[in-house]
Coordinates of C-alpha atoms in Angstrom, one line a residue:
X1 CA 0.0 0.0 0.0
X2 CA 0.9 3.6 -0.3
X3 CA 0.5 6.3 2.2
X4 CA 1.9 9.5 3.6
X5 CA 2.8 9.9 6.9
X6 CA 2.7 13.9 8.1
X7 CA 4.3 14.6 11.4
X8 CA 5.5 18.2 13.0
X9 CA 7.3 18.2 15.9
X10 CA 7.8 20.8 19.0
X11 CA 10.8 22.4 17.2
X12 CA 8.3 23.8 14.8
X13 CA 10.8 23.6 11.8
X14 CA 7.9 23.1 9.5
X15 CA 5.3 19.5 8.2
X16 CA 7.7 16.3 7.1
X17 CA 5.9 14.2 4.7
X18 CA 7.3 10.6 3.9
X19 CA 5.3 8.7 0.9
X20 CA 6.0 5.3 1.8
X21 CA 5.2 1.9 0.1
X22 CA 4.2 -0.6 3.0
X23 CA 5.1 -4.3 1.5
X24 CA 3.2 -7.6 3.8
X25 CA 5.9 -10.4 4.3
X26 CA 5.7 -13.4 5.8
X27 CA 6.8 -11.9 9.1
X28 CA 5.7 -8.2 9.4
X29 CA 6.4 -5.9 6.7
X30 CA 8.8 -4.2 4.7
X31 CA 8.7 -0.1 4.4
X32 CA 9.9 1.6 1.6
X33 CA 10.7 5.6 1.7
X34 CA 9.7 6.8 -1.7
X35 CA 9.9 10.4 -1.2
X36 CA 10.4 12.9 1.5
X37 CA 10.2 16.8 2.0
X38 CA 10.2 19.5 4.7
X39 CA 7.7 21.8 4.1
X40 CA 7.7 25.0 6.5
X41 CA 5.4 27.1 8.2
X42 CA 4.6 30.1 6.3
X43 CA 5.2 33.4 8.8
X44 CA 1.3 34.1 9.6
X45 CA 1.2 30.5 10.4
X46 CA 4.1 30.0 12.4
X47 CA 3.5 33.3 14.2
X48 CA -0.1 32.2 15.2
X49 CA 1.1 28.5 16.4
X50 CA 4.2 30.0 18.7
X51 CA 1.1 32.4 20.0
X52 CA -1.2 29.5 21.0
X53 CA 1.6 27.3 22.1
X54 CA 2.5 27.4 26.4
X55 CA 3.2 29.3 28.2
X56 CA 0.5 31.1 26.0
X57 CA -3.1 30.5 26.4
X58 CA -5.2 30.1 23.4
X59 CA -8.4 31.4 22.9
X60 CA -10.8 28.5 21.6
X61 CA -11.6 30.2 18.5
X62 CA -7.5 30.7 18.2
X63 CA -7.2 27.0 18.1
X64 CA -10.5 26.1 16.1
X65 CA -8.7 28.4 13.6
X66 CA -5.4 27.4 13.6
X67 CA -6.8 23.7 13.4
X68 CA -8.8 24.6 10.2
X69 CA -5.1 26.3 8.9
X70 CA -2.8 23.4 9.9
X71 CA -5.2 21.1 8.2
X72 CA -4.4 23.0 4.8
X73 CA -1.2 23.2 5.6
X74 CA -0.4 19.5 6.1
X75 CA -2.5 18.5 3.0
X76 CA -0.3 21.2 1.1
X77 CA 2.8 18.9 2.7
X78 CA 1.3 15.7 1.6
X79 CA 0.8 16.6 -2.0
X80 CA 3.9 17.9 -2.2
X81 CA 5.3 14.6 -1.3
X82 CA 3.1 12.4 -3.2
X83 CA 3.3 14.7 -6.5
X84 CA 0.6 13.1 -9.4
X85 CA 0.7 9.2 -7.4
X86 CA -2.2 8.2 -5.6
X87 CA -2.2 7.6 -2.0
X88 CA -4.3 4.4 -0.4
X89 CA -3.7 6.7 2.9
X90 CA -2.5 9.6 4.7
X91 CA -1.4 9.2 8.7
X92 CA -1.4 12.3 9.8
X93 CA 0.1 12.9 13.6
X94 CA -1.1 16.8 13.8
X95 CA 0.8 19.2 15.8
X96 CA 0.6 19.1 19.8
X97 CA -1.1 22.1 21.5
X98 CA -0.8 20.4 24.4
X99 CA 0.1 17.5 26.0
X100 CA 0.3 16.1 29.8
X101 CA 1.7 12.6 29.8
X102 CA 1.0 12.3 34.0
X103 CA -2.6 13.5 33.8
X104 CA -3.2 11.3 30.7
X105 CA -4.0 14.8 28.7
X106 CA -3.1 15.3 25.4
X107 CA -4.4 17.5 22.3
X108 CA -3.4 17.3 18.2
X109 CA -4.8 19.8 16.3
X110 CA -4.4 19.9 12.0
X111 CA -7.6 19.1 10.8
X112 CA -8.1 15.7 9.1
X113 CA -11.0 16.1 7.5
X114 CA -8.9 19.3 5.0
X115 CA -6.2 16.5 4.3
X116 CA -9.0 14.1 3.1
X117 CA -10.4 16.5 0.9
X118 CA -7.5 17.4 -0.7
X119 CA -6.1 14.1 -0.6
X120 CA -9.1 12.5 -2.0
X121 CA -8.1 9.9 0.5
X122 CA -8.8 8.3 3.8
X123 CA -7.0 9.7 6.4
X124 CA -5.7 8.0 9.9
X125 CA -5.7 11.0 12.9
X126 CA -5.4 11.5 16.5
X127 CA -2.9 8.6 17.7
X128 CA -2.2 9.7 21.4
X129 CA -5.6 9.8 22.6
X130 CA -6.5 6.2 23.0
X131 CA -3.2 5.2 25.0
X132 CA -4.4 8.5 27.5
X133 CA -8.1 7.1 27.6
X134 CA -6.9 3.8 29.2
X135 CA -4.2 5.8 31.7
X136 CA -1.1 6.0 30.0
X137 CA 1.1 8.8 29.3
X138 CA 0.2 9.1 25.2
X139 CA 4.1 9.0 24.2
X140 CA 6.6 8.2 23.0
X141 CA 4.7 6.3 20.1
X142 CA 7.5 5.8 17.7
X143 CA 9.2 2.7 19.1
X144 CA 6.5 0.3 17.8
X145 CA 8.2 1.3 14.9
X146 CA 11.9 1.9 16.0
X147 CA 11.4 -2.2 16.7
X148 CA 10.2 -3.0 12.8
X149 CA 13.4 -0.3 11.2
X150 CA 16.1 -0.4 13.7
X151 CA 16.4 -3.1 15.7
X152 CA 18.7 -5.8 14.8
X153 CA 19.2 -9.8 16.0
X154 CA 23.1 -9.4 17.1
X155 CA 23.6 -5.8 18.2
X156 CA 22.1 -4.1 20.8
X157 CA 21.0 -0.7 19.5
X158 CA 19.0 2.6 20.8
X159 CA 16.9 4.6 18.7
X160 CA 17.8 8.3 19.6
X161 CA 15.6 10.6 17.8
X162 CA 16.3 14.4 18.6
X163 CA 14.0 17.1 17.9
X164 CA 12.4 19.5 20.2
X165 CA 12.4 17.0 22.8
X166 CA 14.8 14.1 22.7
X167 CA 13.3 10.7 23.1
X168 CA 15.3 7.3 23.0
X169 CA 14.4 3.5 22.3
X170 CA 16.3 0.6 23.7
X171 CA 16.6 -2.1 21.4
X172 CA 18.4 -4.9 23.1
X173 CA 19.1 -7.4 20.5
X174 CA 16.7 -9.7 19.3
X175 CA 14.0 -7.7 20.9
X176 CA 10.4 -7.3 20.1
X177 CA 8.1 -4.4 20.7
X178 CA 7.1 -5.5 24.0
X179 CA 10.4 -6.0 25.1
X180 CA 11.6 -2.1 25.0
X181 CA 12.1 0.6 26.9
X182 CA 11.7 4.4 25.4
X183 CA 10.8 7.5 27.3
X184 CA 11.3 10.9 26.5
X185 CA 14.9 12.3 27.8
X186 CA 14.0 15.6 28.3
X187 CA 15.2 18.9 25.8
X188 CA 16.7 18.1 22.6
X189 CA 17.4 21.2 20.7
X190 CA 14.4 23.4 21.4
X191 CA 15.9 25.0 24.8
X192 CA 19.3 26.4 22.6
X193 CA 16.7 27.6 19.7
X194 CA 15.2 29.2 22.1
X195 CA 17.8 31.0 24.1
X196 CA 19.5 32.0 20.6
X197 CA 16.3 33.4 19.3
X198 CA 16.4 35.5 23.4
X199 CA 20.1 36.5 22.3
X200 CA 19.7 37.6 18.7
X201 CA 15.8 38.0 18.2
X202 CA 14.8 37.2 14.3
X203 CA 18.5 37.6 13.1
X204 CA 19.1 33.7 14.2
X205 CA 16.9 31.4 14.9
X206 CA 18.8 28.1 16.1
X207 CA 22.6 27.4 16.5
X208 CA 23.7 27.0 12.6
X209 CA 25.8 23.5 12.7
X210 CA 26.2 23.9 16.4
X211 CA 29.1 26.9 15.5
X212 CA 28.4 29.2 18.5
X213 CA 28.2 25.6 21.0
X214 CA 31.7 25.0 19.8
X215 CA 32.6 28.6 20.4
X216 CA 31.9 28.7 24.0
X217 CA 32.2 26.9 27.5
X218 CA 30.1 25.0 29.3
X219 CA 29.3 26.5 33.0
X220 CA 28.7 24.0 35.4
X221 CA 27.1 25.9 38.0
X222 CA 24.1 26.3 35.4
X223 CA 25.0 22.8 34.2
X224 CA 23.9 21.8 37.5
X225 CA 20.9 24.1 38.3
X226 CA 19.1 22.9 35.3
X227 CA 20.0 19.0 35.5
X228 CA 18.4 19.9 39.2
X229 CA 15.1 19.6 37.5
X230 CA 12.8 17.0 39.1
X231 CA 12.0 15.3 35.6
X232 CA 15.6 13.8 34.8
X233 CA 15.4 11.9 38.1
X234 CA 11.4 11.2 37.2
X235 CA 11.3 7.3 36.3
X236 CA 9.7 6.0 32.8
X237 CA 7.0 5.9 32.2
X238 CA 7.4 9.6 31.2
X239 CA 6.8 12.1 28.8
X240 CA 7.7 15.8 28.2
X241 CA 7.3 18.5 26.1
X242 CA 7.0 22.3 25.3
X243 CA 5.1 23.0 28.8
X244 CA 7.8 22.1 30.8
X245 CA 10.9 22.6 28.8
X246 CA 10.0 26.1 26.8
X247 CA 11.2 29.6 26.4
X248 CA 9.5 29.8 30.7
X249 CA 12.6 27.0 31.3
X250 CA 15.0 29.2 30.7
X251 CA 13.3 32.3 32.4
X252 CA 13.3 29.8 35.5
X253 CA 17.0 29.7 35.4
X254 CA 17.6 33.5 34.3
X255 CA 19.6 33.9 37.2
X256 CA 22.5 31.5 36.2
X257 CA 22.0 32.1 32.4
X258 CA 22.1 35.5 32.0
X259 CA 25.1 36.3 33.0
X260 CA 26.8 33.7 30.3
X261 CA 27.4 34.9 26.9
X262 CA 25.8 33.3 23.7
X263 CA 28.6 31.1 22.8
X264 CA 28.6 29.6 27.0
X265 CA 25.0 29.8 27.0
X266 CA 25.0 27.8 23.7
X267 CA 27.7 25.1 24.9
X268 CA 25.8 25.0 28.6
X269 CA 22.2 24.0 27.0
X270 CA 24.0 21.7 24.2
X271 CA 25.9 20.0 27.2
X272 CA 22.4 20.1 29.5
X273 CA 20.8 18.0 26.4
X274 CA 24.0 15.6 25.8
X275 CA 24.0 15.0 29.8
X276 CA 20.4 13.8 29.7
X277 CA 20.0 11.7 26.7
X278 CA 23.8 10.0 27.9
X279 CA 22.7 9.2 31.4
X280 CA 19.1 8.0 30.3
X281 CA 21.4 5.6 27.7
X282 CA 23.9 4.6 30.7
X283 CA 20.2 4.2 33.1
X284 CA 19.1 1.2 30.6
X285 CA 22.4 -0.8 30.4
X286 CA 22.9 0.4 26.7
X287 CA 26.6 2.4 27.4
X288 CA 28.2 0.6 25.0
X289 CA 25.5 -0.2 22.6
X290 CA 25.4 1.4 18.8
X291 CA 23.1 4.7 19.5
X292 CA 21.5 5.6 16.2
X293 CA 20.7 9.5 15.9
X294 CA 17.7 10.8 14.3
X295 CA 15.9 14.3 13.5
X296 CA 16.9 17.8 13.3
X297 CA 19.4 17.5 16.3
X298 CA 21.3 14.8 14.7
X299 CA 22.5 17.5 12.4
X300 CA 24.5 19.5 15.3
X301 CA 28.0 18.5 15.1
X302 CA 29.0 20.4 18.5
X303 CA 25.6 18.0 20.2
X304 CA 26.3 14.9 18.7
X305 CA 30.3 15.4 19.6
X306 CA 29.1 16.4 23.3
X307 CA 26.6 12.9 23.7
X308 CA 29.3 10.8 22.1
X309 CA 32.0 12.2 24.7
X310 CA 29.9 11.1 27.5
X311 CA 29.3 7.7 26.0
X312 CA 32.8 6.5 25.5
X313 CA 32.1 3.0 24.9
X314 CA 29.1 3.4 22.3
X315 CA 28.8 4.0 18.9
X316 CA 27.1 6.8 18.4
X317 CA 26.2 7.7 14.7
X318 CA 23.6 8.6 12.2
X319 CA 20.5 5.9 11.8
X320 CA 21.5 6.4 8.4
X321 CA 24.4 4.0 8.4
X322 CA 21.8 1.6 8.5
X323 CA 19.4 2.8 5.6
X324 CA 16.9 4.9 7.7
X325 CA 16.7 8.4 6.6
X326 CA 17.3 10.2 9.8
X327 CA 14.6 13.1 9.0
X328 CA 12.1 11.6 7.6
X329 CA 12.0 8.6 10.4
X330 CA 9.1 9.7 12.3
X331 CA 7.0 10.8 9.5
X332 CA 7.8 7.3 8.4
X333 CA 6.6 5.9 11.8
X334 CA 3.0 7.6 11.9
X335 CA 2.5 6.0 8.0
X336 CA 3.1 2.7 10.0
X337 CA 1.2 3.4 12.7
X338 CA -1.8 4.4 10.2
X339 CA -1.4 1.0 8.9
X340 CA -1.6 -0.4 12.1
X341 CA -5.3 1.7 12.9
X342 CA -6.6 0.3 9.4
X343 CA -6.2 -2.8 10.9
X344 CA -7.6 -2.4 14.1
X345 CA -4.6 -3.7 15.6
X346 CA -3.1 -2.3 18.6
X347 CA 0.2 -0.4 18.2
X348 CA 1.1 1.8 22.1
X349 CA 3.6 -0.6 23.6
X350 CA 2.0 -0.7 27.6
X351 CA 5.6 -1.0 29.1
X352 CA 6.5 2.4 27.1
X353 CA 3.3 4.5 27.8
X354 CA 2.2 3.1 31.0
X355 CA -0.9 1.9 29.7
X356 CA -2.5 -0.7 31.5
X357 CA -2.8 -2.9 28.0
X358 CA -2.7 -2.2 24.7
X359 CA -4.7 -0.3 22.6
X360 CA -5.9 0.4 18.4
X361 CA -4.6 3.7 18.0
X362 CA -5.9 6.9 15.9
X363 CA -9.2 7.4 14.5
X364 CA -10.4 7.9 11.2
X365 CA -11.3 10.4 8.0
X366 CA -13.0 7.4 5.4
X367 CA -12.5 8.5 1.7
X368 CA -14.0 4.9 -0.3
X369 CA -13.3 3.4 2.8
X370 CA -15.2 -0.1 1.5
X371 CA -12.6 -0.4 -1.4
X372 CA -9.6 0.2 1.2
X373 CA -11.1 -2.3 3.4
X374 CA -11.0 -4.6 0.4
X375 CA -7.5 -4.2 0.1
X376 CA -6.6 -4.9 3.5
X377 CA -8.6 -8.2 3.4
X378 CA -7.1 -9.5 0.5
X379 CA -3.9 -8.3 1.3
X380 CA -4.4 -10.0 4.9
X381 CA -5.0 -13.0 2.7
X382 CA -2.2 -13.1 0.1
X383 CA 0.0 -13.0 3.0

């Protein structure tokens, strides 16, 4: 089958679209990337989103209008992926406006029902909400997946994908999904964005290829005031996100920041984000294992130096040294997980979430939902 799988993350870098083909084997299935692009935000729309986004509060009719807006602006990122070829089905994760793993809270907005139209095609939505109905945390979601692209019979391996937020996957080897452990870490790149954008307003909006990290020196006193935080002790299950890490993080710890100058503050958060992913790694007995680096952060030389100096004894590299493009991997994962929903078939891994079983995720859009139905049977059949 072909689908597209839309995700955008808490960095707000803009809509990845992967058009996958999705092949049945005898065991499981094989996933094909046929095409991927980055599509940004246009200004209004980015402007709006960072509005409605905590520490803001959103009026309703805010989000009911920047749902109707994301909506066209994913289904914009889907055709441009897909060009003229059909699609059997989009997955579309939306864009968190809010999310509470502990209370079991958690909002997506991007409205499906624009994709379909555009589309012309059924479209999969809203995959957090089932794992919170049943008590567990809503994230991470992506290991299902990290199991079926990354894990491997005779290595032990973590999935590292850094975005926003950095969020890990064990993948002892051999393992199956209900085997792993994966939580989120804690910041990945969006506390340095954020302090650069503080320090240099629209001039800069992220540290280019991690230039002004390299330039500066870490200061452990603020090293130590922000690793203080409550979460990086918290144990998994556990999930995190803009409400606790934002722009209001680093107001929080004004007092040891602002007296540090762009480069130190720079090489400070890029050390505060290496610190957390390498002791959640060391935590799970995975030290020495081969760490595979996904999303945006993968692309910082100075961060990726920084985790793989505090993880001596592991391999720490791109996950494309084993044939999964690194930014396109969760937009690859929610096509999988759409796949899954089609099927009815449950797809939260309970030892990840905290959910007290597992669940079907995501709901539905149906564009000629009888003939894809039809598909699934026979292709249920054939294998």
């Amino acid at each position: 089958m072909i689908a597209v799988g839309l995700m955008s993350g808490t960095s707000l870098d803009g809509i990845d679209a992967a058009l996958v083909r999705i092949v049945p084997r005898d065991t499981g299935y094989g996933i094909d990337l046929l095409n991927f692009v980055t599509t940004p935000f246009d200004g209004d729309l980015e402007r709006r989103l960072r509005a409605a986004l905590p520490p803001h509060e959103a009026t309703a009719a805010a989000i009911a209008g920047l749902h109707r807006s994301l909506g066209a602006a994913f289904a914009r990122a889907a055709r441009s992926a897909c060009g003229a070829l059909g699609v059997d089905y989009v997955a579309s994760h939306g864009h968190t406006i809010f999310h509470d793993g502990a209370a079991h809270l958690t909002m997506q907005i991007g409205d499906p029902f624009v994709i379909r139209e555009a589309l012309r095609a059924t479209v999969c939505y809203d995959f957090r909400t089932a794992d919170c109905v049943v008590g567990g945390n809503g994230a991470p979601l992506v290991p299902y997946v990290d199991v079926l692209l990354l894990a491997d019979p005779n290595e032990d391996r973590v999935a590292l994908n850094i975005g926003g937020i950095a969020n890990l996957t064990a993948l002892p080897r051999g393992c199956v999904a209900n085997d792993v452990e994966a939580f989120d870490c804690g910041p990945g790149v969006m506390l340095i964005d954020a302090f650069v954008q503080m320090r240099t307003g629209p001039a800069q909006r992220y540290d280019v290829d991690g230039a002004l990290a390299a330039a500066g020196r870490v200061d452990e006193t603020a090293l130590g005031a922000m690793l203080s935080d409550p979460y990086f002790a918290q144990v998994a299950p556990k999930s995190t996100g803009r409400e606790r890490f934002g722009a209001q993080f680093l107001l929080a710890h004004r007092h040891v920041l602002e007296r540090l100058s762009t480069p130190d503050g720079c090489a400070t958060l890029t050390e505060l984000t290496a610190a957390a992913i390498a002791d959640a790694v060391a935590k799970l007995g995975m030290a020495a294992a081969r760490v595979l680096c996904s999303g945006g952060g993968a692309r910082n030389p100075a961060l990726m130096r920084r985790i793989a100096a505090r993880l001596p004894q592991a391999r720490v590299e791109s996950s494309e040294t084993v044939g999964v493009r690194g930014d396109a991997k969760e937009a690859i994962a929610f096509a999988v997980l759409g796949y899954e929903t089609l099927r009815e078939r449950a797809a939260n891994v309970p030892r990840v979430t905290g959910a007290p079983h597992a669940v079907p995720l995501g709901a539905i859009a149906p564009f000629a939902l009888r003939r894809l139905i039809s598909e699934v049977e026979n292709e249920c059949r054939s294998s």
